[in-house]
Short mmCIF file of C-alpha atoms in Angstrom, two decimals:
data_model
loop_
_atom_site.label_atom_id
_atom_site.label_comp_id
_atom_site.label_asym_id
_atom_site.label_seq_id
_atom_site.Cartn_x
_atom_site.Cartn_y
_atom_site.Cartn_z
CA ALA A 1 0.00 0.00 0.00
CA CYS A 2 2.59 2.56 -1.10
CA TYR A 3 1.27 6.01 -1.98
CA LYS A 4 4.21 6.64 -4.31
CA TRP A 5 3.23 3.82 -6.66
CA ASN A 6 -0.53 3.96 -6.22
CA ARG A 7 -1.78 7.51 -6.76
CA LYS A 8 -5.38 6.27 -6.62
CA LEU A 9 -5.11 6.01 -2.83
CA GLN A 10 -7.63 8.59 -1.66
CA ASN A 11 -6.38 8.83 1.91
CA PRO A 12 -2.70 8.19 2.66
CA THR A 13 -2.25 6.63 6.09
CA TYR A 14 -0.19 9.46 7.56
CA GLN A 15 0.56 13.14 7.24
CA LYS A 16 4.24 13.99 7.71
CA SER A 17 6.24 17.11 8.49
CA LEU A 18 9.73 17.87 9.76
CA CYS A 19 10.28 19.16 13.30
CA ASN A 20 11.86 22.62 13.13
CA VAL A 21 14.04 21.90 16.16
CA SER A 22 15.21 18.30 15.82
CA GLY A 23 14.78 17.81 12.07
CA ARG A 24 13.01 14.52 12.76
CA MET A 25 9.79 13.44 11.11
CA ILE A 26 6.50 14.20 12.88
CA THR A 27 3.87 11.66 11.82
CA ASN A 28 0.20 12.55 12.18
CA GLN A 29 -2.81 10.22 12.00
CA PRO A 30 -6.00 12.32 11.64
CA ARG A 31 -8.28 9.49 12.77
CA ALA A 32 -6.66 9.54 16.20
CA ILE A 33 -8.56 12.72 17.06
CA THR A 34 -11.99 11.77 15.71
CA GLY A 35 -13.15 10.54 19.11
CA ILE A 36 -14.29 7.17 17.72
CA ASN A 37 -13.56 4.49 20.32
CA LYS A 38 -12.66 1.85 17.78
CA VAL A 39 -9.54 -0.12 16.91
CA PHE A 40 -8.35 0.69 13.39
CA THR A 41 -5.89 -1.35 11.33
CA PHE A 42 -3.75 0.41 8.74
CA ASN A 43 -1.72 -1.35 6.07
CA GLU A 44 1.72 0.18 5.82
CA CYS A 45 4.14 0.18 2.92
CA HIS A 46 6.32 -2.94 2.86
CA PRO A 47 9.93 -2.39 4.06
CA ASN A 48 11.29 -3.81 0.78
CA CYS A 49 9.45 -1.27 -1.35
CA GLY A 50 11.85 0.97 -3.27
CA CYS A 51 10.27 4.26 -2.20
CA ASN A 52 11.89 6.84 0.07
CA LYS A 53 10.73 5.60 3.44
CA GLU A 54 11.29 8.89 5.25
CA VAL A 55 8.69 10.69 3.12
CA CYS A 56 6.41 7.76 2.24
CA LEU A 57 2.95 8.61 3.56
CA ASN A 58 2.20 4.95 4.28
CA PHE A 59 5.31 4.06 6.29
CA LEU A 60 6.03 4.61 9.97
CA CYS A 61 6.96 1.69 12.21
CA GLN A 62 10.46 0.96 10.92
CA SER A 63 11.37 4.56 10.11
CA HIS A 64 14.61 5.63 11.79
CA ASN A 65 13.84 9.36 11.76
CA LYS A 66 10.71 9.47 13.91
CA LYS A 67 10.21 12.40 16.23
CA ARG A 68 10.61 11.22 19.83
CA TYR A 69 8.75 13.35 22.33
CA LYS A 70 10.20 13.99 25.78
CA LEU A 71 8.39 11.82 28.32
CA GLN A 72 9.09 10.82 31.90
CA ILE A 73 8.10 7.76 33.90
CA THR A 74 7.09 9.00 37.34
CA ARG A 75 5.03 8.12 40.39
CA GLN A 76 1.38 9.22 40.36
CA LYS A 77 -0.93 9.36 43.39
CA ARG A 78 -4.66 8.82 43.01
CA ASP A 79 -6.97 8.55 46.01
CA GLN A 80 -4.29 7.18 48.36
CA VAL A 81 -3.05 4.80 45.65
CA THR A 82 0.45 5.36 44.26
CA MET A 83 1.31 4.00 40.83
CA TRP A 84 3.73 4.51 37.98
CA GLY A 85 2.68 6.74 35.11
CA VAL A 86 4.03 8.57 32.05
CA VAL A 87 3.92 12.38 31.84
CA ALA A 88 4.82 14.74 29.00
CA LEU A 89 7.85 17.00 29.38
CA GLU A 90 6.91 19.00 26.30
CA GLU A 91 3.71 20.00 24.53
CA ILE A 92 2.54 17.29 22.12
CA PRO A 93 0.09 18.04 19.27
CA ALA A 94 -3.09 16.01 18.78
CA GLY A 95 -2.94 13.05 16.40
CA VAL A 96 0.83 12.47 16.38
CA PHE A 97 2.71 9.20 16.80
CA LEU A 98 4.17 8.68 20.27
CA MET A 99 5.59 5.16 20.35
CA GLU A 100 4.92 1.50 19.68
CA TYR A 101 3.44 -0.73 22.35
CA ARG A 102 6.23 -3.23 22.87
CA GLY A 103 6.09 -6.59 24.62
CA GLU A 104 6.65 -10.33 24.50
CA ILE A 105 4.66 -12.03 21.72
CA VAL A 106 2.64 -14.93 23.13
CA THR A 107 -0.05 -17.21 21.73
CA LYS A 108 -3.75 -16.92 22.51
CA LYS A 109 -3.52 -19.86 24.92
CA GLN A 110 -0.61 -18.31 26.79
CA GLY A 111 -2.33 -14.93 26.78
CA ASP A 112 -5.53 -16.38 28.24
CA MET A 113 -3.59 -18.14 31.01
CA ARG A 114 -1.59 -15.04 31.86
CA GLY A 115 -4.67 -12.84 31.58
CA THR A 116 -6.52 -14.88 34.21
CA PHE A 117 -3.60 -14.46 36.61
CA TYR A 118 -3.22 -10.76 35.81
CA ASP A 119 -6.94 -10.06 36.23
CA TYR A 120 -6.98 -11.77 39.61
CA ASN A 121 -4.12 -9.55 40.75
CA GLY A 122 -5.66 -6.39 39.32
CA LEU A 123 -3.10 -5.74 36.61
CA SER A 124 -2.46 -6.59 32.99
CA TYR A 125 -0.09 -5.59 30.23
CA LEU A 126 -1.71 -7.69 27.49
CA PHE A 127 -2.61 -6.20 24.13
CA ASP A 128 -4.51 -8.44 21.69
CA MET A 129 -3.48 -8.51 18.04
CA ASN A 130 -5.63 -9.20 14.96
CA ASP A 131 -7.39 -12.46 14.20
CA PRO A 132 -5.92 -14.20 11.13
CA PRO A 133 -7.82 -13.51 7.91
CA GLU A 134 -9.98 -16.38 6.72
CA ASP A 135 -8.31 -16.41 3.29
CA ASP A 136 -4.80 -16.75 4.78
CA GLU A 137 -4.23 -20.47 4.28
CA TYR A 138 -0.97 -20.68 6.23
CA THR A 139 -2.22 -18.96 9.40
CA GLN A 140 -5.43 -20.99 9.28
CA GLN A 141 -3.38 -24.19 9.13
CA VAL A 142 -1.32 -23.04 12.11
CA GLN A 143 -4.51 -22.19 13.97
CA MET A 144 -5.96 -25.67 13.33
CA ALA A 145 -2.69 -27.37 14.34
CA TYR A 146 -2.89 -25.62 17.72
CA ALA A 147 -6.59 -26.40 18.29
CA ASN A 148 -7.63 -22.80 17.58
CA GLU A 149 -5.52 -21.54 20.49
CA PHE A 150 -2.62 -19.92 18.61
CA PHE A 151 -4.24 -16.75 17.21
CA PRO A 152 -4.90 -14.00 17.99
CA LEU A 153 -1.41 -13.39 19.30
CA CYS A 154 -0.92 -11.10 22.30
CA LEU A 155 1.72 -8.58 23.27
CA ASP A 156 2.60 -8.99 26.95
CA ALA A 157 4.65 -6.13 28.42
CA MET A 158 4.73 -7.56 31.94
CA PHE A 159 8.39 -8.57 31.70
CA TYR A 160 9.54 -7.07 28.38
CA GLY A 161 8.45 -3.69 27.07
CA ASN A 162 9.09 0.03 26.86
CA GLU A 163 7.63 3.11 28.57
CA SER A 164 4.20 2.38 27.06
CA ARG A 165 3.63 -0.30 29.73
CA PHE A 166 3.38 2.48 32.33
CA ILE A 167 0.55 4.36 30.58
CA ASN A 168 -2.43 4.28 32.95
CA HIS A 169 -6.15 3.99 32.27
CA SER A 170 -8.60 6.86 31.90
CA CYS A 171 -12.22 6.93 30.77
CA ASP A 172 -11.31 10.19 28.99
CA PRO A 173 -7.90 9.28 27.49
CA ASN A 174 -5.46 11.31 25.44
CA VAL A 175 -3.82 8.32 23.69
CA GLN A 176 -5.37 6.03 21.05
CA SER A 177 -3.98 2.72 19.74
CA PHE A 178 -3.88 1.56 16.11
CA ASN A 179 -2.89 -1.76 14.58
CA LEU A 180 -0.18 -1.16 11.97
CA SER A 181 0.28 -4.07 9.55
CA GLY A 182 2.28 -4.47 6.36
CA GLN A 183 5.77 -5.27 7.59
CA TYR A 184 4.85 -8.98 7.75
CA GLU A 185 3.09 -11.21 5.24
CA SER A 186 0.10 -11.84 7.52
CA SER A 187 -2.09 -9.13 9.00
CA ALA A 188 -2.30 -11.30 12.14
CA ILE A 189 1.25 -10.18 12.99
CA HIS A 190 1.56 -6.43 13.30
CA SER A 191 2.76 -3.52 15.37
CA ILE A 192 0.59 -1.48 17.72
CA GLY A 193 1.12 2.27 17.40
CA LEU A 194 0.09 4.79 20.05
CA PHE A 195 -1.07 8.25 18.93
CA THR A 196 -2.30 11.27 20.87
CA SER A 197 -6.06 11.77 20.56
CA LYS A 198 -5.91 15.34 21.87
CA ARG A 199 -3.31 18.00 22.57
CA VAL A 200 -1.11 17.11 25.56
CA GLN A 201 0.26 19.91 27.71
CA VAL A 202 3.53 19.87 29.67
CA GLY A 203 3.01 17.85 32.84
CA ASP A 204 -0.09 16.03 31.56
CA GLU A 205 -0.20 12.29 32.18
CA LEU A 206 -0.58 10.04 29.14
CA THR A 207 -3.61 7.75 29.45
CA MET A 208 -5.45 5.08 27.42
CA ASP A 209 -8.92 3.57 27.76
CA TYR A 210 -8.24 -0.04 28.78
CA GLN A 211 -11.93 -0.96 28.23
CA TRP A 212 -11.62 -3.74 30.83
CA ASP A 213 -15.08 -2.91 32.17
CA LYS A 214 -16.75 -4.25 29.02
CA ASN A 215 -16.50 -7.86 30.23
CA ASP A 216 -17.03 -9.58 33.56
CA LEU A 217 -13.75 -11.00 34.85
CA MET A 218 -12.81 -13.81 37.24
CA ILE A 219 -11.82 -11.50 40.09
CA ALA A 220 -12.92 -11.31 43.72
CA LYS A 221 -14.72 -7.97 43.50
CA ASP A 222 -15.28 -4.95 41.28
CA VAL A 223 -12.28 -2.63 40.91
CA PRO A 224 -13.15 1.08 41.06
CA CYS A 225 -11.75 3.42 38.43
CA LEU A 226 -9.40 6.12 39.71
CA CYS A 227 -9.31 8.43 36.71
CA PHE A 228 -11.76 10.90 38.36
CA THR A 229 -12.65 12.52 35.03
CA PRO A 230 -16.17 13.81 34.24
CA LYS A 231 -16.54 10.85 31.84
CA CYS A 232 -15.50 8.25 34.44
CA ARG A 233 -17.58 5.06 34.13
CA GLY A 234 -17.07 4.20 37.80
CA TYR A 235 -15.24 0.90 37.54
CA LEU A 236 -12.03 -0.30 35.91
CA MET A 237 -13.02 -3.98 36.12
CA HIS A 238 -16.23 -5.86 36.92
CA ALA A 239 -16.21 -9.14 38.83
CA LYS A 240 -18.14 -12.01 37.30
CA LYS A 241 -21.25 -12.50 39.40
CA LYS A 242 -22.03 -15.93 40.81
CA LYS A 243 -25.26 -17.59 39.77
CA GLY A 244 -28.13 -16.40 41.92
CA ALA A 245 -26.21 -13.36 43.18
CA LYS A 246 -27.89 -9.96 42.88
#
């Protein structure tokens, strides 16, 4: 999906501009600021394409000239609870690329097992990847060989990761995730890019919507949300109710 060779592409994946100070490339994704709480997947230009990767409007993940914003991992206190968090040390525009979510790649079966343990302990660094496409014969064969417990793969940043693992939850977040595929043959294996969904001021904490409250989990009791924003939904996680319980 290279914009250089396919001029019929109506909407290139990214908008790019050079930073006046560092000379590095600022990459903007307009859909990050639309407010739609939905996971998008974008097909990037393949690394072996002969285009100029630094100006290609469909290439980001493996670019070596990305603008890196100044962030700091610090301790945050919320309602007598102290936790790690990530704050901005400079103003960051809305819609720009911050970083990839990095972690250990594990299978669905491993992810489910770890997820149960993480949920019980009130923490998780799992990020689900895409399901394999039905017309991808190889990934479907792999899925069948592993009794449908191989895909979707998960990124687990519990033991291996970068500063993205310290981004906390908020019901009114300023960071949005996107699935970025194209560097591998299957769309089931891809990167996860984090973009700002609104302008971030100096000192603001970076936050994402974990959306853990959408499903009932095998935990002892409901976990209250500590984001304290006007849009707060009240709970970070809901405990699965026992039969007959009100």
